[in-house]
């Protein structure tokens, strides 16, 4: 970190390195009680490089804090917990803050079309790790999508065969190909994953035709009900950028379970 | 933290001392969740945010005090009409912050 006068910050440097590498971890800090300011950097269960670093000043306290931090990290939650000085439950001598740094959510965008670039940019603003995938190598280039984390030249269903098992509730698949050849196998493969959002672009007519083809391919009603097709909220979007906003707004609303009315037309808590 | 990392590293390279303020808890309605962070350099430069702009100025004052005294503290900001709080959130919630020097 530069000059000789600079204060060494080894824990913070480690935090920065893990953030740069997009590795999951939890940062545990005593915020009230003996040892205020003491820290632990905790990796998820099963990671041992090392499994944790630092100490809260007591082995018993470290043990329960590490256990609880892993639980919070797995749930993607950050918050305050109370313990006794040696980690006793139901005591409140020590207050710790567990800050979870989960892996960024992933978005897979299938189809290197006009709308793709705008969706990649908007998804990056929201913190997604974005992969663009299209089988046509003239279109799927990093030069066309400079903000994408990854541009893959392949059939979408083959990409999903490789990465599908890692997709979860927080992740999204957006099928923008609106071409039968690509989107039917892509949708079928996406339905085989636990991905939280599957959006498929297309006009009402494209959508109706696609439903027929998906049913012919054996997709059941429960599968079809998972699809957001046509994707996006009805905000009258016309440009690629407006469409991208309508898509990510739908993803957010689906995650939070909120109505998509204007706040000015509703009441109740805004942030709750 | 991710979004303020670059500024903090730049300050560190320049040999500035840094205080870090993090939202650790929230009661009721509030704009930023636990983990929202801002950092203040010893020359008063600021990065990040812990509310919708309601309490940042007061956090800067607290953070500079923390850098002066070298202590760590919990600071809470509530609804601004409540007499208990000189500065507050306009949305009616209470936000609890932990402020400390970046000496770790």
mmCIF file of C-alpha atoms in Angstrom, chain A:
data_model
loop_
_atom_site.group_PDB
_atom_site.id
_atom_site.type_symbol
_atom_site.label_atom_id
_atom_site.label_comp_id
_atom_site.label_asym_id
_atom_site.label_seq_id
_atom_site.Cartn_x
_atom_site.Cartn_y
_atom_site.Cartn_z
ATOM 1 C CA UNK A 1 0.000 0.000 0.000
ATOM 2 C CA UNK A 2 2.703 2.578 -0.781
ATOM 3 C CA UNK A 3 4.769 4.740 1.580
ATOM 4 C CA UNK A 4 6.290 3.916 4.952
ATOM 5 C CA UNK A 5 3.929 6.152 6.937
ATOM 6 C CA UNK A 6 0.852 4.410 5.604
ATOM 7 C CA UNK A 7 -1.059 2.531 8.273
ATOM 8 C CA UNK A 8 -1.200 -1.228 7.699
ATOM 9 C CA UNK A 9 -4.794 -2.452 7.302
ATOM 10 C CA UNK A 10 -4.423 -6.223 6.792
ATOM 11 C CA UNK A 11 -8.057 -7.160 7.490
ATOM 12 C CA UNK A 12 -9.399 -4.427 5.230
ATOM 13 C CA UNK A 13 -6.908 -5.414 2.503
ATOM 14 C CA UNK A 14 -8.176 -8.985 2.733
ATOM 15 C CA UNK A 15 -11.776 -7.733 2.497
ATOM 16 C CA UNK A 16 -10.827 -5.747 -0.624
ATOM 17 C CA UNK A 17 -9.105 -8.741 -2.219
ATOM 18 C CA UNK A 18 -12.133 -10.980 -1.604
ATOM 19 C CA UNK A 19 -14.473 -8.325 -3.037
ATOM 20 C CA UNK A 20 -12.243 -7.946 -6.112
ATOM 21 C CA UNK A 21 -12.263 -11.705 -6.606
ATOM 22 C CA UNK A 22 -16.070 -11.791 -6.089
ATOM 23 C CA UNK A 23 -15.573 -14.446 -3.426
ATOM 24 C CA UNK A 24 -18.307 -14.849 -0.789
ATOM 25 C CA UNK A 25 -17.447 -14.027 2.849
ATOM 26 C CA UNK A 26 -18.840 -12.430 5.995
ATOM 27 C CA UNK A 27 -17.144 -9.663 7.974
ATOM 28 C CA UNK A 28 -17.932 -9.927 11.695
ATOM 29 C CA UNK A 29 -17.290 -6.881 13.934
ATOM 30 C CA UNK A 30 -17.888 -6.396 17.664
ATOM 31 C CA UNK A 31 -19.827 -3.124 17.790
ATOM 32 C CA UNK A 32 -20.597 -3.010 21.537
ATOM 33 C CA UNK A 33 -19.053 -4.670 24.595
ATOM 34 C CA UNK A 34 -15.560 -5.956 25.397
ATOM 35 C CA UNK A 35 -13.280 -6.001 22.344
ATOM 36 C CA UNK A 36 -15.293 -3.475 20.325
ATOM 37 C CA UNK A 37 -13.799 -3.250 16.833
ATOM 38 C CA UNK A 38 -12.417 -6.837 16.844
ATOM 39 C CA UNK A 39 -13.040 -8.633 13.571
ATOM 40 C CA UNK A 40 -13.403 -11.986 11.892
ATOM 41 C CA UNK A 41 -13.399 -12.655 8.165
ATOM 42 C CA UNK A 42 -15.450 -15.835 7.663
ATOM 43 C CA UNK A 43 -15.631 -17.919 4.498
ATOM 44 C CA UNK A 44 -18.639 -20.131 3.620
ATOM 45 C CA UNK A 45 -18.896 -23.693 4.903
ATOM 46 C CA UNK A 46 -16.550 -25.919 2.922
ATOM 47 C CA UNK A 47 -14.088 -23.165 1.953
ATOM 48 C CA UNK A 48 -10.739 -23.481 3.705
ATOM 49 C CA UNK A 49 -8.282 -20.965 2.303
ATOM 50 C CA UNK A 50 -8.330 -20.287 5.327
ATOM 51 C CA UNK A 51 -11.839 -20.917 6.714
ATOM 52 C CA UNK A 52 -11.622 -17.766 8.831
ATOM 53 C CA UNK A 53 -9.134 -15.047 9.794
ATOM 54 C CA UNK A 54 -8.924 -12.754 12.811
ATOM 55 C CA UNK A 55 -10.506 -13.180 16.228
ATOM 56 C CA UNK A 56 -13.135 -11.591 18.442
ATOM 57 C CA UNK A 57 -10.827 -12.231 21.409
ATOM 58 C CA UNK A 58 -12.356 -15.425 22.786
ATOM 59 C CA UNK A 59 -12.345 -18.914 21.223
ATOM 60 C CA UNK A 60 -15.896 -19.694 22.384
ATOM 61 C CA UNK A 61 -17.187 -16.426 20.962
ATOM 62 C CA UNK A 62 -15.291 -17.003 17.700
ATOM 63 C CA UNK A 63 -16.826 -20.470 17.360
ATOM 64 C CA UNK A 64 -20.466 -19.374 17.632
ATOM 65 C CA UNK A 65 -19.900 -16.177 15.645
ATOM 66 C CA UNK A 66 -18.339 -18.178 12.783
ATOM 67 C CA UNK A 67 -21.247 -20.637 12.837
ATOM 68 C CA UNK A 68 -23.856 -17.862 12.823
ATOM 69 C CA UNK A 69 -21.999 -15.777 10.227
ATOM 70 C CA UNK A 70 -22.040 -18.753 7.853
ATOM 71 C CA UNK A 71 -25.792 -19.032 8.317
ATOM 72 C CA UNK A 72 -26.277 -15.346 7.591
ATOM 73 C CA UNK A 73 -23.973 -15.531 4.568
ATOM 74 C CA UNK A 74 -25.876 -18.502 3.135
ATOM 75 C CA UNK A 75 -29.102 -16.490 3.472
ATOM 76 C CA UNK A 76 -27.474 -13.316 2.096
ATOM 77 C CA UNK A 77 -28.441 -11.401 5.263
ATOM 78 C CA UNK A 78 -26.559 -8.750 7.252
ATOM 79 C CA UNK A 79 -27.515 -7.832 10.801
ATOM 80 C CA UNK A 80 -26.811 -7.618 14.511
ATOM 81 C CA UNK A 81 -26.456 -10.569 16.931
ATOM 82 C CA UNK A 82 -25.978 -10.737 20.713
ATOM 83 C CA UNK A 83 -23.808 -13.101 22.786
ATOM 84 C CA UNK A 84 -22.162 -13.531 26.150
ATOM 85 C CA UNK A 85 -18.415 -12.868 26.410
ATOM 86 C CA UNK A 86 -17.615 -16.506 25.639
ATOM 87 C CA UNK A 87 -20.324 -16.906 23.031
ATOM 88 C CA UNK A 88 -23.165 -17.797 25.376
ATOM 89 C CA UNK A 89 -26.622 -17.649 23.819
ATOM 90 C CA UNK A 90 -29.339 -15.592 25.538
ATOM 91 C CA UNK A 91 -26.759 -13.111 26.855
ATOM 92 C CA UNK A 92 -26.228 -9.616 25.500
ATOM 93 C CA UNK A 93 -22.778 -8.532 26.740
ATOM 94 C CA UNK A 94 -21.307 -8.567 23.252
ATOM 95 C CA UNK A 95 -23.079 -7.123 20.205
ATOM 96 C CA UNK A 96 -21.688 -8.109 16.823
ATOM 97 C CA UNK A 97 -22.508 -6.960 13.318
ATOM 98 C CA UNK A 98 -22.406 -9.687 10.687
ATOM 99 C CA UNK A 99 -22.021 -8.209 7.218
ATOM 100 C CA UNK A 100 -22.570 -10.722 4.418
ATOM 101 C CA UNK A 101 -20.872 -10.333 1.090
ATOM 102 C CA UNK A 102 -22.625 -12.897 -1.055
ATOM 103 C CA UNK A 103 -21.527 -13.625 -4.611
ATOM 104 C CA UNK A 104 -23.155 -11.108 -6.968
ATOM 105 C CA UNK A 105 -26.320 -12.428 -8.627
ATOM 106 C CA UNK A 106 -25.882 -13.663 -12.181
ATOM 107 C CA UNK A 107 -27.786 -12.697 -15.280
ATOM 108 C CA UNK A 108 -27.542 -14.779 -18.429
ATOM 109 C CA UNK A 109 -28.677 -12.886 -21.515
ATOM 110 C CA UNK A 110 -29.381 -15.133 -24.488
ATOM 111 C CA UNK A 111 -29.249 -13.459 -27.882
ATOM 112 C CA UNK A 112 -26.777 -10.805 -29.011
ATOM 113 C CA UNK A 113 -29.470 -8.490 -30.355
ATOM 114 C CA UNK A 114 -30.153 -4.729 -30.289
ATOM 115 C CA UNK A 115 -31.725 -4.908 -26.842
ATOM 116 C CA UNK A 116 -28.889 -6.895 -25.322
ATOM 117 C CA UNK A 117 -26.375 -4.061 -24.884
ATOM 118 C CA UNK A 118 -28.847 -1.887 -22.975
ATOM 119 C CA UNK A 119 -29.904 -4.784 -20.735
ATOM 120 C CA UNK A 120 -26.271 -5.588 -19.945
ATOM 121 C CA UNK A 121 -25.594 -1.958 -18.963
ATOM 122 C CA UNK A 122 -28.664 -1.681 -16.737
ATOM 123 C CA UNK A 123 -27.995 -5.080 -15.105
ATOM 124 C CA UNK A 124 -24.418 -3.977 -14.332
ATOM 125 C CA UNK A 125 -25.769 -0.884 -12.556
ATOM 126 C CA UNK A 126 -27.783 -3.241 -10.337
ATOM 127 C CA UNK A 127 -24.698 -5.317 -9.515
ATOM 128 C CA UNK A 128 -25.297 -8.390 -11.670
ATOM 129 C CA UNK A 129 -22.511 -10.497 -13.062
ATOM 130 C CA UNK A 130 -23.648 -10.615 -16.689
ATOM 131 C CA UNK A 131 -23.000 -13.258 -19.344
ATOM 132 C CA UNK A 132 -24.098 -12.716 -22.945
ATOM 133 C CA UNK A 133 -24.511 -15.909 -24.934
ATOM 134 C CA UNK A 134 -25.291 -16.354 -28.632
ATOM 135 C CA UNK A 135 -24.293 -19.112 -31.038
ATOM 136 C CA UNK A 136 -23.474 -16.601 -33.800
ATOM 137 C CA UNK A 137 -19.876 -15.549 -33.363
ATOM 138 C CA UNK A 138 -20.181 -12.448 -35.565
ATOM 139 C CA UNK A 139 -22.682 -10.996 -33.077
ATOM 140 C CA UNK A 140 -21.438 -12.360 -29.755
ATOM 141 C CA UNK A 141 -18.284 -10.295 -29.308
ATOM 142 C CA UNK A 142 -16.828 -8.433 -26.321
ATOM 143 C CA UNK A 143 -16.446 -5.397 -28.567
ATOM 144 C CA UNK A 144 -20.233 -5.192 -28.982
ATOM 145 C CA UNK A 145 -20.853 -5.764 -25.254
ATOM 146 C CA UNK A 146 -17.914 -4.149 -23.487
ATOM 147 C CA UNK A 147 -19.682 -3.977 -20.103
ATOM 148 C CA UNK A 148 -20.565 -7.707 -20.028
ATOM 149 C CA UNK A 149 -18.453 -9.788 -17.667
ATOM 150 C CA UNK A 150 -18.397 -12.581 -20.198
ATOM 151 C CA UNK A 151 -19.441 -13.105 -23.813
ATOM 152 C CA UNK A 152 -19.901 -16.744 -24.778
ATOM 153 C CA UNK A 153 -20.251 -18.038 -28.331
ATOM 154 C CA UNK A 154 -22.392 -21.139 -27.913
ATOM 155 C CA UNK A 155 -25.952 -22.388 -27.919
ATOM 156 C CA UNK A 156 -27.731 -21.148 -24.772
ATOM 157 C CA UNK A 157 -28.881 -24.626 -23.739
ATOM 158 C CA UNK A 158 -25.280 -25.832 -23.871
ATOM 159 C CA UNK A 159 -24.143 -22.940 -21.647
ATOM 160 C CA UNK A 160 -26.942 -23.871 -19.220
ATOM 161 C CA UNK A 161 -25.778 -27.477 -19.180
ATOM 162 C CA UNK A 162 -22.457 -26.165 -17.855
ATOM 163 C CA UNK A 163 -23.566 -23.441 -15.405
ATOM 164 C CA UNK A 164 -27.228 -24.232 -14.732
ATOM 165 C CA UNK A 165 -26.674 -26.072 -11.459
ATOM 166 C CA UNK A 166 -25.116 -22.939 -9.945
ATOM 167 C CA UNK A 167 -28.148 -20.734 -10.665
ATOM 168 C CA UNK A 168 -30.480 -19.841 -7.798
ATOM 169 C CA UNK A 169 -33.318 -17.648 -6.603
ATOM 170 C CA UNK A 170 -31.354 -14.379 -7.015
ATOM 171 C CA UNK A 171 -30.242 -15.105 -10.585
ATOM 172 C CA UNK A 172 -31.953 -14.305 -13.871
ATOM 173 C CA UNK A 173 -32.145 -15.714 -17.391
ATOM 174 C CA UNK A 174 -33.326 -13.340 -20.126
ATOM 175 C CA UNK A 175 -34.035 -14.904 -23.504
ATOM 176 C CA UNK A 176 -33.921 -12.144 -26.110
ATOM 177 C CA UNK A 177 -33.308 -14.333 -29.180
ATOM 178 C CA UNK A 178 -36.996 -14.454 -30.240
ATOM 179 C CA UNK A 179 -36.071 -17.196 -32.672
ATOM 180 C CA UNK A 180 -37.645 -20.675 -32.251
ATOM 181 C CA UNK A 181 -34.442 -22.441 -33.051
ATOM 182 C CA UNK A 182 -32.697 -20.888 -30.053
ATOM 183 C CA UNK A 183 -35.360 -19.945 -27.544
ATOM 184 C CA UNK A 184 -37.249 -23.246 -27.174
ATOM 185 C CA UNK A 185 -34.182 -25.276 -26.127
ATOM 186 C CA UNK A 186 -32.956 -22.316 -24.034
ATOM 187 C CA UNK A 187 -36.255 -22.045 -22.145
ATOM 188 C CA UNK A 188 -36.446 -25.807 -21.590
ATOM 189 C CA UNK A 189 -32.907 -25.838 -20.164
ATOM 190 C CA UNK A 190 -33.599 -22.780 -17.981
ATOM 191 C CA UNK A 191 -36.690 -24.517 -16.533
ATOM 192 C CA UNK A 192 -34.399 -27.355 -15.442
ATOM 193 C CA UNK A 193 -32.551 -24.944 -13.115
ATOM 194 C CA UNK A 194 -33.518 -23.215 -9.851
ATOM 195 C CA UNK A 195 -33.093 -19.772 -11.452
ATOM 196 C CA UNK A 196 -35.456 -17.196 -9.930
ATOM 197 C CA UNK A 197 -36.395 -15.318 -13.082
ATOM 198 C CA UNK A 198 -36.895 -16.575 -16.619
ATOM 199 C CA UNK A 199 -37.957 -13.809 -18.994
ATOM 200 C CA UNK A 200 -38.587 -14.399 -22.684
ATOM 201 C CA UNK A 201 -38.855 -11.634 -25.264
ATOM 202 C CA UNK A 202 -41.356 -11.568 -28.067
ATOM 203 C CA UNK A 203 -44.563 -10.075 -29.361
ATOM 204 C CA UNK A 204 -47.885 -11.458 -28.150
ATOM 205 C CA UNK A 205 -48.000 -13.589 -31.296
ATOM 206 C CA UNK A 206 -44.456 -14.873 -30.876
ATOM 207 C CA UNK A 207 -45.325 -15.689 -27.287
ATOM 208 C CA UNK A 208 -48.486 -17.615 -28.283
ATOM 209 C CA UNK A 209 -46.566 -19.607 -30.911
ATOM 210 C CA UNK A 210 -43.799 -20.305 -28.446
ATOM 211 C CA UNK A 211 -46.257 -21.660 -25.871
ATOM 212 C CA UNK A 212 -47.500 -24.142 -28.471
ATOM 213 C CA UNK A 213 -43.981 -25.280 -29.259
ATOM 214 C CA UNK A 214 -42.998 -25.520 -25.594
ATOM 215 C CA UNK A 215 -46.068 -27.678 -24.870
ATOM 216 C CA UNK A 216 -45.193 -29.888 -27.846
ATOM 217 C CA UNK A 217 -41.724 -30.240 -26.370
ATOM 218 C CA UNK A 218 -43.282 -31.542 -23.133
ATOM 219 C CA UNK A 219 -43.174 -28.461 -20.888
ATOM 220 C CA UNK A 220 -46.040 -28.685 -18.363
ATOM 221 C CA UNK A 221 -48.279 -25.861 -17.105
ATOM 222 C CA UNK A 222 -46.220 -25.388 -13.948
ATOM 223 C CA UNK A 223 -43.173 -24.816 -16.140
ATOM 224 C CA UNK A 224 -45.011 -22.380 -18.394
ATOM 225 C CA UNK A 225 -46.258 -20.481 -15.329
ATOM 226 C CA UNK A 226 -42.642 -19.817 -14.317
ATOM 227 C CA UNK A 227 -41.998 -17.891 -17.537
ATOM 228 C CA UNK A 228 -42.316 -14.119 -17.744
ATOM 229 C CA UNK A 229 -43.269 -13.903 -21.377
ATOM 230 C CA UNK A 230 -43.360 -11.386 -22.894
ATOM 231 C CA UNK A 231 -40.833 -10.178 -20.346
ATOM 232 C CA UNK A 232 -40.870 -6.784 -18.633
ATOM 233 C CA UNK A 233 -43.379 -4.489 -16.954
ATOM 234 C CA UNK A 234 -45.989 -2.633 -18.971
ATOM 235 C CA UNK A 235 -44.495 0.863 -18.809
ATOM 236 C CA UNK A 236 -44.734 1.559 -22.527
ATOM 237 C CA UNK A 237 -41.026 0.944 -23.139
ATOM 238 C CA UNK A 238 -39.936 1.401 -26.754
ATOM 239 C CA UNK A 239 -36.190 1.865 -26.903
ATOM 240 C CA UNK A 240 -33.691 -0.823 -25.866
ATOM 241 C CA UNK A 241 -32.827 1.236 -22.770
ATOM 242 C CA UNK A 242 -36.477 1.664 -21.739
ATOM 243 C CA UNK A 243 -37.071 -2.034 -22.324
ATOM 244 C CA UNK A 244 -34.056 -2.886 -20.162
ATOM 245 C CA UNK A 245 -35.506 -0.780 -17.323
ATOM 246 C CA UNK A 246 -38.881 -2.524 -17.676
ATOM 247 C CA UNK A 247 -37.159 -5.938 -17.480
ATOM 248 C CA UNK A 248 -35.057 -5.226 -14.381
ATOM 249 C CA UNK A 249 -38.039 -3.527 -12.710
ATOM 250 C CA UNK A 250 -39.986 -6.765 -13.207
ATOM 251 C CA UNK A 251 -37.111 -8.780 -11.726
ATOM 252 C CA UNK A 252 -37.029 -6.534 -8.639
ATOM 253 C CA UNK A 253 -40.804 -6.621 -8.170
ATOM 254 C CA UNK A 254 -40.846 -10.405 -8.500
ATOM 255 C CA UNK A 255 -38.127 -10.734 -5.849
ATOM 256 C CA UNK A 256 -39.796 -8.364 -3.383
ATOM 257 C CA UNK A 257 -43.314 -9.597 -4.115
ATOM 258 C CA UNK A 258 -44.554 -6.033 -4.368
ATOM 259 C CA UNK A 259 -47.321 -4.675 -6.559
ATOM 260 C CA UNK A 260 -46.088 -2.720 -9.537
ATOM 261 C CA UNK A 261 -48.401 0.213 -8.992
ATOM 262 C CA UNK A 262 -47.033 3.732 -8.677
ATOM 263 C CA UNK A 263 -46.218 4.630 -5.068
ATOM 264 C CA UNK A 264 -48.409 7.696 -5.516
ATOM 265 C CA UNK A 265 -51.376 5.381 -6.165
ATOM 266 C CA UNK A 266 -50.742 3.167 -3.140
ATOM 267 C CA UNK A 267 -50.107 3.552 0.570
ATOM 268 C CA UNK A 268 -48.164 1.585 3.176
ATOM 269 C CA UNK A 269 -44.423 1.398 3.783
ATOM 270 C CA UNK A 270 -42.104 2.264 0.897
ATOM 271 C CA UNK A 271 -38.997 0.456 2.077
ATOM 272 C CA UNK A 272 -40.684 -2.301 4.063
#
